[in-house]
C-alpha cells in the first residue's frame, strides 16, 4: 500500500464552498453544501446516483451555476464575472466519465490545444509539455494517433494528461473509471495514485473504494444533495456513523 | 452424426463432452469463390437471391428474382443504347455545305437523312457553342473569361489536391484577391467609386480592428469580450469590401462589358460560385446565432432564417429585381446581376444555416464541456473544436445544398438574365436550325454540363468524407 505522501498545507485553501444551494428548476439538487479543501488534499466523494456529487464538482468550474452561497477556488470568487470564471478554469483541470477527447485532433494536438490557445504558450514549448505528460501517463508512443484508435483506458489517461498540460492547481475527476472495462480500470487508477503522491490537490467522484482507502485524506458521503458524512477513510469504512452511509456501504462493498 | 475414433477430443452436440481443450489450431483457409473476387461480387449482388430452391415458396421467389434481374438488365442496356445511339452513333457531326437545318432533316422533311432517323444535331450546337458558353459577351474579349476560368480553376485545384504545398496561402489568395481580379477581368472595371461608401467602410473597418486589438490586450471591460472576438473579423470584412469597391472602380484599360451581355455557362458559374462561397460563412454565423443564448442574436437569426426559407427563390429574384431599385436614390444604377447575386446568397444562407445547425446539435455536450473546462472562449471553442466536427458531420447535407443551388441558378432567367439553360433555350428560337431534334440536342448538352459539375462536386465530397473519417 502506497505511503500517503501528505503534503497538506492547512493554511492554503484551494476550494471553499460556503452554504451552497442549487436548484434545477424546482428540484433542490444541492442543499447546504459546506466544504473546504486545502492544498495537497485528496477528497473522494461517494454516494448513490442522483445524490448531486457530479453537480457539486461541476459547480467548481462553472459547468453548473449555483444559485445561493459562495464558492471560491484558489482565492478567486466564483460568480458571474467572466474574468473570474476564465481564471478559475485555467487553474482547474477536469477529467470526465466519457473522456471527451477531441476526435478530430491527434493525441498530441489534444494536449497542446489549451496551453497554446489559453495560456498563449509557444507551440514548441507546448509540445514539450504535452510529451512530458504523455510520458507521465505512460503512453508517449500514441502521441500521433487519434482518440478513436485508442482503448478506453488509454483515452482516459490521455484525458488526464490533457488536463495536466494546463498545470492546474486542482484536478476534478467525475467518475473517471465508470465507463471503462474492468481490466482497464487499474491503469487509470494507478495514474491517479501517482498524481496524488506527487502532491496534486484532487477531488474525485468515484465508486472505487479501494482507491479511496489508498489515497484519500477524506471520504465524503453525499445523499439527496446533502453531505451526510465525511471522515478519514479508515474511520469511514470501518465505522460509518449515519444509517444512510451504512446502507450505501453495505450495497457497494457487499458483493 | 458420425464420430471418428480419434485421440483428439472434438466438441460436438454430445452433452457428455463438456471438457474440451484445443491442442492444434484449426487451419486458416482461403475464402470460397462465392466470397471473393468477381465471382464473389456476382454472387452477393446478383445470384444470392435466386439460388434457393428448397421449397415451393422459395422456388417462386428465386424465379421471380431471376426474371426481375433480367428485366432490369435489359431495361438498363436498352436505355443506355438508346442514349448512346442518339448522342453518338446516329448523330450528325458536321455540316460541310453550310446547309444548317437541312443537314439534320430526314428525306420527307427535305433533307438527306433516311426516314425514321433520330439523332443529335451537333452542328447546331457547334454553331451556338459560343452563345451557350458565354452569352452575348463580345467575341474579341472571350480571352478574359477564359483567363479567369483558367486562373480560378487552377487555384481551386491547387487548394483541393492533397500533397501540394502552400494550400492555405493559395486558398487565402483565392478567397480575397481572386474575386476582385475576376470582377475586373469580366466586367472591365472602371466607372469610379463612391468615395463616401469607401470612406465609411474603411473607417468602420479600422475602428472595429482597433477595438479588437484593444480587447485582445485586455484594455477593455470584459463585458465586451464577445463583441471583441467578432469585431476583428467584421473589421477585416469591411476593409475587404472597401478594397473591392476601389479596385473594381479603377480604370483597367479593358473594354467594359456590361453584365447584361454575360450569359450561358458564365452566368451559371458566377452566380453559383458567389452564392456558395458567400452563403457558407453567413450560414455558420446564423446557425451559431440561432443556438446562442443571447436573445437578440437568437431572435434576429430566427427571423432571418424563417423569412428567407418561407419565400420561393423566384419570388426573391423578382423582389430583388423590382424592389431594390425603389430604395436606391435617383440615378444610381444597381447592377441587375448584383441584385440576383444578393438575393440568391441570402436565400441560400438560410438553408445552409439550418443544415449546419443540425451538425451543431449532433455534437456531444461533453465536447462543449471539455472545451469550456479548459478555459477556451466561445469563439475559440467554436473554431477549434465544435465547427470542425459539426461541418464534418453534415458534409453530405452541405454538398446537397451546394449542388441544389448550382441548379437553382437557372431561375435567374425569370429576371432576364440568361444562364446556361436560358441561353440554350433562346437558341432554340433560331429558325435557321429548326429541326425536330433541335430541342433534344440542346437539352442534352445542358443536362450533360450540369451533370458533369454536380457529379464532380458529389465525388469530391465522397473523397472528402473518406479522408475525414478517422475512425470515430
Short mmCIF file of N, CA, C and O in Angstrom, two decimals, chain A residues 129-235:
data_model
loop_
_atom_site.label_atom_id
_atom_site.label_comp_id
_atom_site.label_asym_id
_atom_site.label_seq_id
_atom_site.Cartn_x
_atom_site.Cartn_y
_atom_site.Cartn_z
N UNK A 129 5.80 20.11 -23.27
CA UNK A 129 4.99 19.84 -22.08
C UNK A 129 4.06 18.67 -22.32
O UNK A 129 3.93 17.77 -21.48
N UNK A 130 3.43 18.65 -23.50
CA UNK A 130 2.49 17.58 -23.81
C UNK A 130 3.20 16.23 -23.80
O UNK A 130 2.69 15.26 -23.21
N UNK A 131 4.37 16.16 -24.43
CA UNK A 131 5.09 14.88 -24.46
C UNK A 131 5.51 14.47 -23.05
O UNK A 131 5.47 13.29 -22.70
N UNK A 132 5.88 15.47 -22.24
CA UNK A 132 6.26 15.17 -20.86
C UNK A 132 5.12 14.49 -20.11
O UNK A 132 5.30 13.47 -19.45
N UNK A 133 3.92 15.08 -20.25
CA UNK A 133 2.79 14.49 -19.53
C UNK A 133 2.32 13.20 -20.15
O UNK A 133 1.81 12.32 -19.44
N UNK A 134 2.48 13.04 -21.45
CA UNK A 134 2.14 11.75 -22.06
C UNK A 134 3.08 10.67 -21.54
O UNK A 134 2.69 9.52 -21.34
N UNK A 135 4.33 11.04 -21.31
CA UNK A 135 5.26 10.09 -20.68
C UNK A 135 4.80 9.74 -19.28
O UNK A 135 4.86 8.59 -18.86
N UNK A 136 4.35 10.79 -18.54
CA UNK A 136 3.86 10.59 -17.17
C UNK A 136 2.73 9.57 -17.12
O UNK A 136 2.65 8.76 -16.22
N UNK A 137 1.82 9.65 -18.09
CA UNK A 137 0.71 8.69 -18.08
C UNK A 137 1.04 7.45 -18.88
O UNK A 137 0.18 6.62 -19.14
N UNK A 138 2.31 7.35 -19.29
CA UNK A 138 2.85 6.12 -19.87
C UNK A 138 2.28 5.77 -21.23
O UNK A 138 2.16 4.59 -21.56
N UNK A 139 1.92 6.75 -22.04
CA UNK A 139 1.57 6.42 -23.43
C UNK A 139 2.18 7.40 -24.42
O UNK A 139 1.48 7.95 -25.26
N UNK A 140 3.50 7.60 -24.36
CA UNK A 140 4.09 8.57 -25.30
C UNK A 140 4.04 8.10 -26.75
O UNK A 140 4.01 8.92 -27.66
N UNK A 141 3.99 6.78 -26.96
CA UNK A 141 4.04 6.27 -28.33
C UNK A 141 2.73 6.52 -29.08
O UNK A 141 2.65 6.37 -30.29
N UNK A 142 1.67 6.90 -28.36
CA UNK A 142 0.38 7.12 -29.00
C UNK A 142 0.20 8.56 -29.47
O UNK A 142 -0.86 8.92 -29.95
N UNK A 143 1.23 9.37 -29.29
CA UNK A 143 1.07 10.82 -29.49
C UNK A 143 0.46 11.19 -30.84
O UNK A 143 -0.27 12.17 -30.94
N UNK A 144 0.78 10.44 -31.88
CA UNK A 144 0.31 10.86 -33.20
C UNK A 144 -0.91 10.10 -33.67
O UNK A 144 -1.32 10.23 -34.80
N UNK A 145 -1.48 9.31 -32.77
CA UNK A 145 -2.71 8.61 -33.15
C UNK A 145 -3.90 9.49 -32.84
O UNK A 145 -3.78 10.55 -32.21
N UNK A 146 -5.07 9.02 -33.27
CA UNK A 146 -6.30 9.74 -32.99
C UNK A 146 -7.08 9.01 -31.90
O UNK A 146 -6.96 7.80 -31.77
N UNK A 147 -7.90 9.76 -31.12
CA UNK A 147 -8.60 9.13 -29.99
C UNK A 147 -9.37 7.88 -30.38
O UNK A 147 -9.42 6.92 -29.62
N UNK A 148 -9.95 7.87 -31.58
CA UNK A 148 -10.74 6.71 -31.97
C UNK A 148 -9.92 5.44 -32.09
O UNK A 148 -10.46 4.34 -32.12
N UNK A 149 -8.58 5.58 -32.16
CA UNK A 149 -7.74 4.41 -32.34
C UNK A 149 -7.24 3.84 -31.00
O UNK A 149 -6.53 2.86 -30.98
N UNK A 150 -7.62 4.51 -29.91
CA UNK A 150 -7.11 4.08 -28.60
C UNK A 150 -8.16 3.33 -27.82
O UNK A 150 -9.36 3.49 -28.04
N UNK A 151 -7.71 2.52 -26.86
CA UNK A 151 -8.67 1.84 -25.98
C UNK A 151 -9.19 2.83 -24.95
O UNK A 151 -8.66 3.92 -24.79
N UNK A 152 -10.24 2.42 -24.23
CA UNK A 152 -10.85 3.29 -23.22
C UNK A 152 -9.88 3.75 -22.15
O UNK A 152 -9.80 4.93 -21.81
N UNK A 153 -9.11 2.78 -21.65
CA UNK A 153 -8.14 3.12 -20.60
C UNK A 153 -7.11 4.12 -21.10
O UNK A 153 -6.72 5.06 -20.40
N UNK A 154 -6.64 3.91 -22.34
CA UNK A 154 -5.67 4.83 -22.91
C UNK A 154 -6.29 6.21 -23.11
O UNK A 154 -5.66 7.23 -22.83
N UNK A 155 -7.52 6.25 -23.57
CA UNK A 155 -8.18 7.52 -23.79
C UNK A 155 -8.33 8.30 -22.49
O UNK A 155 -8.10 9.51 -22.45
N UNK A 156 -8.67 7.61 -21.42
CA UNK A 156 -8.84 8.31 -20.16
C UNK A 156 -7.51 8.82 -19.65
O UNK A 156 -7.44 9.90 -19.09
N UNK A 157 -6.45 8.05 -19.89
CA UNK A 157 -5.13 8.54 -19.47
C UNK A 157 -4.71 9.76 -20.28
O UNK A 157 -4.08 10.69 -19.78
N UNK A 158 -5.07 9.76 -21.57
CA UNK A 158 -4.81 10.96 -22.38
C UNK A 158 -5.60 12.14 -21.82
O UNK A 158 -5.08 13.26 -21.74
N UNK A 159 -6.85 11.87 -21.41
CA UNK A 159 -7.66 12.96 -20.85
C UNK A 159 -7.01 13.52 -19.60
O UNK A 159 -7.00 14.74 -19.38
N UNK A 160 -6.43 12.63 -18.78
CA UNK A 160 -5.72 13.11 -17.59
C UNK A 160 -4.50 13.95 -18.01
O UNK A 160 -4.27 15.04 -17.47
N UNK A 161 -3.74 13.45 -18.98
CA UNK A 161 -2.57 14.21 -19.45
C UNK A 161 -2.98 15.56 -19.99
O UNK A 161 -2.33 16.58 -19.76
N UNK A 162 -4.09 15.58 -20.75
CA UNK A 162 -4.57 16.83 -21.34
C UNK A 162 -4.90 17.85 -20.26
O UNK A 162 -4.55 19.02 -20.39
N UNK A 163 -5.56 17.37 -19.19
CA UNK A 163 -5.87 18.29 -18.10
C UNK A 163 -4.59 18.76 -17.41
O UNK A 163 -4.48 19.92 -17.01
N UNK A 164 -3.61 17.86 -17.28
CA UNK A 164 -2.38 18.23 -16.59
C UNK A 164 -1.53 19.22 -17.37
O UNK A 164 -0.75 19.97 -16.79
N UNK A 165 -1.69 19.22 -18.69
CA UNK A 165 -0.87 20.12 -19.52
C UNK A 165 -1.10 21.59 -19.18
O UNK A 165 -0.24 22.42 -19.42
N UNK A 166 -2.24 21.91 -18.63
CA UNK A 166 -2.51 23.29 -18.22
C UNK A 166 -1.88 23.58 -16.86
O UNK A 166 -1.97 24.69 -16.35
N UNK A 167 -1.25 22.56 -16.28
CA UNK A 167 -0.64 22.67 -14.95
C UNK A 167 -1.56 23.33 -13.94
O UNK A 167 -1.27 24.41 -13.41
N UNK A 168 -2.69 22.67 -13.70
CA UNK A 168 -3.70 23.26 -12.81
C UNK A 168 -3.33 23.10 -11.35
O UNK A 168 -2.48 22.28 -10.99
N UNK A 169 -4.03 23.89 -10.52
CA UNK A 169 -3.83 23.80 -9.08
C UNK A 169 -4.71 22.73 -8.47
O UNK A 169 -4.44 22.24 -7.38
N UNK A 170 -5.78 22.40 -9.19
CA UNK A 170 -6.78 21.47 -8.66
C UNK A 170 -7.26 20.56 -9.79
O UNK A 170 -7.47 21.03 -10.90
N UNK A 171 -7.38 19.28 -9.49
CA UNK A 171 -7.91 18.36 -10.50
C UNK A 171 -9.24 17.81 -10.03
O UNK A 171 -9.36 17.36 -8.88
N UNK A 172 -10.22 17.84 -10.91
CA UNK A 172 -11.53 17.28 -10.60
C UNK A 172 -11.72 16.03 -11.44
O UNK A 172 -11.46 16.03 -12.64
N UNK A 173 -12.16 14.97 -10.81
CA UNK A 173 -12.41 13.73 -11.54
C UNK A 173 -13.87 13.36 -11.39
O UNK A 173 -14.33 13.12 -10.28
N UNK A 174 -14.58 13.29 -12.51
CA UNK A 174 -16.01 12.95 -12.45
C UNK A 174 -16.19 11.52 -12.90
O UNK A 174 -16.37 11.24 -14.08
N UNK A 175 -16.19 10.59 -11.93
CA UNK A 175 -16.34 9.15 -12.21
C UNK A 175 -15.44 8.70 -13.35
O UNK A 175 -15.90 8.19 -14.36
N UNK A 176 -14.14 8.86 -13.20
CA UNK A 176 -13.23 8.62 -14.31
C UNK A 176 -13.17 7.18 -14.79
O UNK A 176 -12.82 6.93 -15.93
N UNK A 177 -13.51 6.23 -13.91
CA UNK A 177 -13.38 4.83 -14.36
C UNK A 177 -14.71 4.16 -14.61
O UNK A 177 -14.76 2.98 -14.94
N UNK A 178 -15.80 4.91 -14.46
CA UNK A 178 -17.11 4.27 -14.57
C UNK A 178 -17.42 3.76 -15.97
O UNK A 178 -18.25 2.87 -16.14
N UNK A 179 -16.78 4.32 -17.00
CA UNK A 179 -17.10 3.88 -18.36
C UNK A 179 -16.07 2.90 -18.90
O UNK A 179 -16.04 2.64 -20.09
N UNK A 180 -15.22 2.38 -18.02
CA UNK A 180 -14.13 1.53 -18.51
C UNK A 180 -14.38 0.06 -18.22
O UNK A 180 -15.02 -0.30 -17.26
N UNK A 181 -13.79 -0.78 -19.09
CA UNK A 181 -13.80 -2.21 -18.82
C UNK A 181 -12.94 -2.49 -17.59
O UNK A 181 -11.97 -1.81 -17.35
N UNK A 182 -13.31 -3.54 -16.82
CA UNK A 182 -12.58 -3.81 -15.57
C UNK A 182 -11.06 -3.90 -15.74
O UNK A 182 -10.33 -3.40 -14.89
N UNK A 183 -10.60 -4.51 -16.84
CA UNK A 183 -9.15 -4.67 -16.95
C UNK A 183 -8.42 -3.35 -17.21
O UNK A 183 -7.21 -3.28 -17.10
N UNK A 184 -9.17 -2.30 -17.57
CA UNK A 184 -8.53 -1.01 -17.83
C UNK A 184 -8.61 -0.07 -16.65
O UNK A 184 -7.95 0.97 -16.65
N UNK A 185 -9.44 -0.43 -15.67
CA UNK A 185 -9.61 0.48 -14.54
C UNK A 185 -8.30 0.64 -13.79
O UNK A 185 -7.93 1.75 -13.39
N UNK A 186 -7.55 -0.45 -13.68
CA UNK A 186 -6.33 -0.40 -12.86
C UNK A 186 -5.34 0.61 -13.42
O UNK A 186 -4.75 1.39 -12.67
N UNK A 187 -5.16 0.63 -14.77
CA UNK A 187 -4.15 1.52 -15.33
C UNK A 187 -4.50 2.99 -15.04
O UNK A 187 -3.62 3.81 -14.78
N UNK A 188 -5.80 3.30 -15.08
CA UNK A 188 -6.20 4.69 -14.82
C UNK A 188 -6.04 5.02 -13.34
O UNK A 188 -5.52 6.07 -12.97
N UNK A 189 -6.44 4.09 -12.48
CA UNK A 189 -6.31 4.35 -11.05
C UNK A 189 -4.85 4.49 -10.65
O UNK A 189 -4.51 5.34 -9.81
N UNK A 190 -3.99 3.67 -11.26
CA UNK A 190 -2.56 3.80 -10.96
C UNK A 190 -2.05 5.19 -11.30
O UNK A 190 -1.28 5.79 -10.54
N UNK A 191 -2.49 5.69 -12.45
CA UNK A 191 -2.10 7.05 -12.85
C UNK A 191 -2.56 8.06 -11.82
O UNK A 191 -1.82 8.97 -11.44
N UNK A 192 -3.80 7.89 -11.36
CA UNK A 192 -4.33 8.85 -10.39
C UNK A 192 -3.60 8.75 -9.06
O UNK A 192 -3.37 9.76 -8.38
N UNK A 193 -3.22 7.53 -8.68
CA UNK A 193 -2.48 7.37 -7.42
C UNK A 193 -1.13 8.09 -7.52
O UNK A 193 -0.73 8.80 -6.60
N UNK A 194 -0.44 7.91 -8.65
CA UNK A 194 0.84 8.61 -8.84
C UNK A 194 0.68 10.11 -8.76
O UNK A 194 1.51 10.81 -8.17
N UNK A 195 -0.38 10.58 -9.37
CA UNK A 195 -0.67 12.02 -9.35
C UNK A 195 -0.85 12.50 -7.92
O UNK A 195 -0.33 13.55 -7.52
N UNK A 196 -1.57 11.70 -7.14
CA UNK A 196 -1.83 12.06 -5.75
C UNK A 196 -0.53 12.09 -4.97
O UNK A 196 -0.28 13.00 -4.17
N UNK A 197 0.32 11.08 -5.22
CA UNK A 197 1.59 11.03 -4.49
C UNK A 197 2.50 12.20 -4.83
O UNK A 197 3.37 12.56 -4.04
N UNK A 198 2.30 12.79 -6.00
CA UNK A 198 3.10 13.96 -6.35
C UNK A 198 2.55 15.23 -5.76
O UNK A 198 3.08 16.32 -6.01
N UNK A 199 1.48 15.13 -4.98
CA UNK A 199 1.01 16.30 -4.24
C UNK A 199 -0.11 17.08 -4.91
O UNK A 199 -0.42 18.19 -4.50
N UNK A 200 -0.75 16.53 -5.96
CA UNK A 200 -1.85 17.26 -6.62
C UNK A 200 -3.07 17.29 -5.72
O UNK A 200 -3.44 16.29 -5.13
N UNK A 201 -3.67 18.46 -5.62
CA UNK A 201 -4.94 18.57 -4.91
C UNK A 201 -6.01 17.98 -5.81
O UNK A 201 -6.15 18.40 -6.96
N UNK A 202 -6.78 17.02 -5.32
CA UNK A 202 -7.79 16.44 -6.19
C UNK A 202 -9.10 16.14 -5.47
O UNK A 202 -9.11 15.79 -4.30
N UNK A 203 -10.17 16.33 -6.22
CA UNK A 203 -11.49 15.95 -5.74
C UNK A 203 -12.02 14.93 -6.72
O UNK A 203 -12.13 15.20 -7.92
N UNK A 204 -12.35 13.77 -6.20
CA UNK A 204 -12.66 12.65 -7.09
C UNK A 204 -14.03 12.08 -6.76
O UNK A 204 -14.26 11.66 -5.63
N UNK A 205 -14.92 12.07 -7.74
CA UNK A 205 -16.20 11.38 -7.55
C UNK A 205 -16.02 9.99 -8.12
O UNK A 205 -15.72 9.84 -9.30
N UNK A 206 -16.15 8.98 -7.29
CA UNK A 206 -15.88 7.64 -7.79
C UNK A 206 -16.56 6.59 -6.95
O UNK A 206 -17.01 6.86 -5.83
N UNK A 207 -16.69 5.39 -7.51
CA UNK A 207 -17.19 4.28 -6.73
C UNK A 207 -16.07 3.34 -6.33
O UNK A 207 -16.31 2.31 -5.73
N UNK A 208 -14.83 3.71 -6.72
CA UNK A 208 -13.71 2.81 -6.46
C UNK A 208 -13.23 2.99 -5.02
O UNK A 208 -12.42 3.88 -4.72
N UNK A 209 -13.73 2.17 -4.15
CA UNK A 209 -13.44 2.34 -2.73
C UNK A 209 -12.00 1.97 -2.40
O UNK A 209 -11.41 2.51 -1.46
N UNK A 210 -11.43 1.05 -3.19
CA UNK A 210 -10.02 0.69 -2.97
C UNK A 210 -9.12 1.90 -3.16
O UNK A 210 -8.19 2.14 -2.39
N UNK A 211 -9.42 2.68 -4.18
CA UNK A 211 -8.67 3.91 -4.45
C UNK A 211 -8.82 4.87 -3.28
O UNK A 211 -7.85 5.49 -2.84
N UNK A 212 -10.05 4.97 -2.77
CA UNK A 212 -10.30 5.89 -1.66
C UNK A 212 -9.45 5.50 -0.44
O UNK A 212 -8.80 6.32 0.18
N UNK A 213 -9.45 4.23 -0.15
CA UNK A 213 -8.68 3.77 1.01
C UNK A 213 -7.20 4.07 0.85
O UNK A 213 -6.49 4.43 1.78
N UNK A 214 -6.73 3.90 -0.38
CA UNK A 214 -5.29 4.01 -0.64
C UNK A 214 -4.81 5.45 -0.54
O UNK A 214 -3.71 5.73 -0.08
N UNK A 215 -5.61 6.37 -1.03
CA UNK A 215 -5.05 7.67 -1.38
C UNK A 215 -5.76 8.84 -0.70
O UNK A 215 -5.18 9.88 -0.50
N UNK A 216 -7.04 8.64 -0.30
CA UNK A 216 -7.82 9.80 0.14
C UNK A 216 -7.44 10.26 1.54
O UNK A 216 -7.09 9.45 2.40
N UNK A 217 -7.50 11.59 1.72
CA UNK A 217 -7.40 12.14 3.08
C UNK A 217 -8.77 12.09 3.74
O UNK A 217 -8.89 11.94 4.95
N UNK A 218 -9.79 12.32 2.90
CA UNK A 218 -11.14 12.40 3.40
C UNK A 218 -12.07 11.71 2.43
O UNK A 218 -11.89 11.81 1.21
N UNK A 219 -13.04 11.00 2.97
CA UNK A 219 -14.10 10.46 2.13
C UNK A 219 -15.39 11.16 2.52
O UNK A 219 -15.71 11.28 3.71
N UNK A 220 -16.10 11.67 1.53
CA UNK A 220 -17.35 12.38 1.78
C UNK A 220 -18.49 11.56 1.21
O UNK A 220 -18.43 11.10 0.07
N UNK A 221 -19.51 11.35 2.00
CA UNK A 221 -20.69 10.65 1.52
C UNK A 221 -21.81 11.64 1.31
O UNK A 221 -22.15 12.42 2.20
N UNK A 222 -22.39 11.62 0.10
CA UNK A 222 -23.49 12.52 -0.22
C UNK A 222 -24.74 11.72 -0.54
O UNK A 222 -24.67 10.65 -1.15
N UNK A 223 -25.87 12.27 -0.12
CA UNK A 223 -27.14 11.65 -0.49
C UNK A 223 -28.19 12.73 -0.59
O UNK A 223 -28.27 13.59 0.27
N UNK A 224 -28.97 12.69 -1.67
CA UNK A 224 -30.06 13.66 -1.88
C UNK A 224 -29.59 15.10 -1.76
O UNK A 224 -30.25 15.93 -1.14
N UNK A 225 -28.42 15.38 -2.32
CA UNK A 225 -27.96 16.75 -2.36
C UNK A 225 -27.25 17.24 -1.13
O UNK A 225 -26.79 18.38 -1.09
N UNK A 226 -27.17 16.44 -0.10
CA UNK A 226 -26.51 16.92 1.12
C UNK A 226 -25.28 16.09 1.41
O UNK A 226 -25.18 14.94 1.04
N UNK A 227 -24.33 16.73 2.13
CA UNK A 227 -23.20 15.97 2.65
C UNK A 227 -23.66 15.32 3.95
O UNK A 227 -24.00 15.99 4.92
N UNK A 228 -23.70 13.99 3.93
CA UNK A 228 -24.22 13.28 5.11
C UNK A 228 -23.11 13.04 6.12
O UNK A 228 -23.27 13.25 7.31
N UNK A 229 -21.97 12.57 5.58
CA UNK A 229 -20.90 12.21 6.50
C UNK A 229 -19.57 12.40 5.81
O UNK A 229 -19.43 12.16 4.61
N UNK A 230 -18.58 12.82 6.54
CA UNK A 230 -17.23 12.82 5.99
C UNK A 230 -16.24 12.43 7.07
O UNK A 230 -16.44 12.74 8.25
N UNK A 231 -15.22 11.71 6.68
CA UNK A 231 -14.28 11.19 7.66
C UNK A 231 -13.03 10.71 6.96
O UNK A 231 -12.97 10.63 5.74
N UNK A 232 -12.03 10.35 7.76
CA UNK A 232 -10.85 9.72 7.17
C UNK A 232 -11.26 8.34 6.68
O UNK A 232 -12.14 7.72 7.27
N UNK A 233 -10.58 7.83 5.65
CA UNK A 233 -11.04 6.59 5.01
C UNK A 233 -11.20 5.42 5.98
O UNK A 233 -12.23 4.74 5.96
N UNK A 234 -10.23 5.17 6.81
CA UNK A 234 -10.33 4.01 7.69
C UNK A 234 -11.54 4.12 8.58
O UNK A 234 -12.32 3.18 8.70
N UNK A 235 -11.68 5.31 9.20
CA UNK A 235 -12.83 5.51 10.07
C UNK A 235 -14.14 5.43 9.30
O UNK A 235 -15.13 4.86 9.76
#
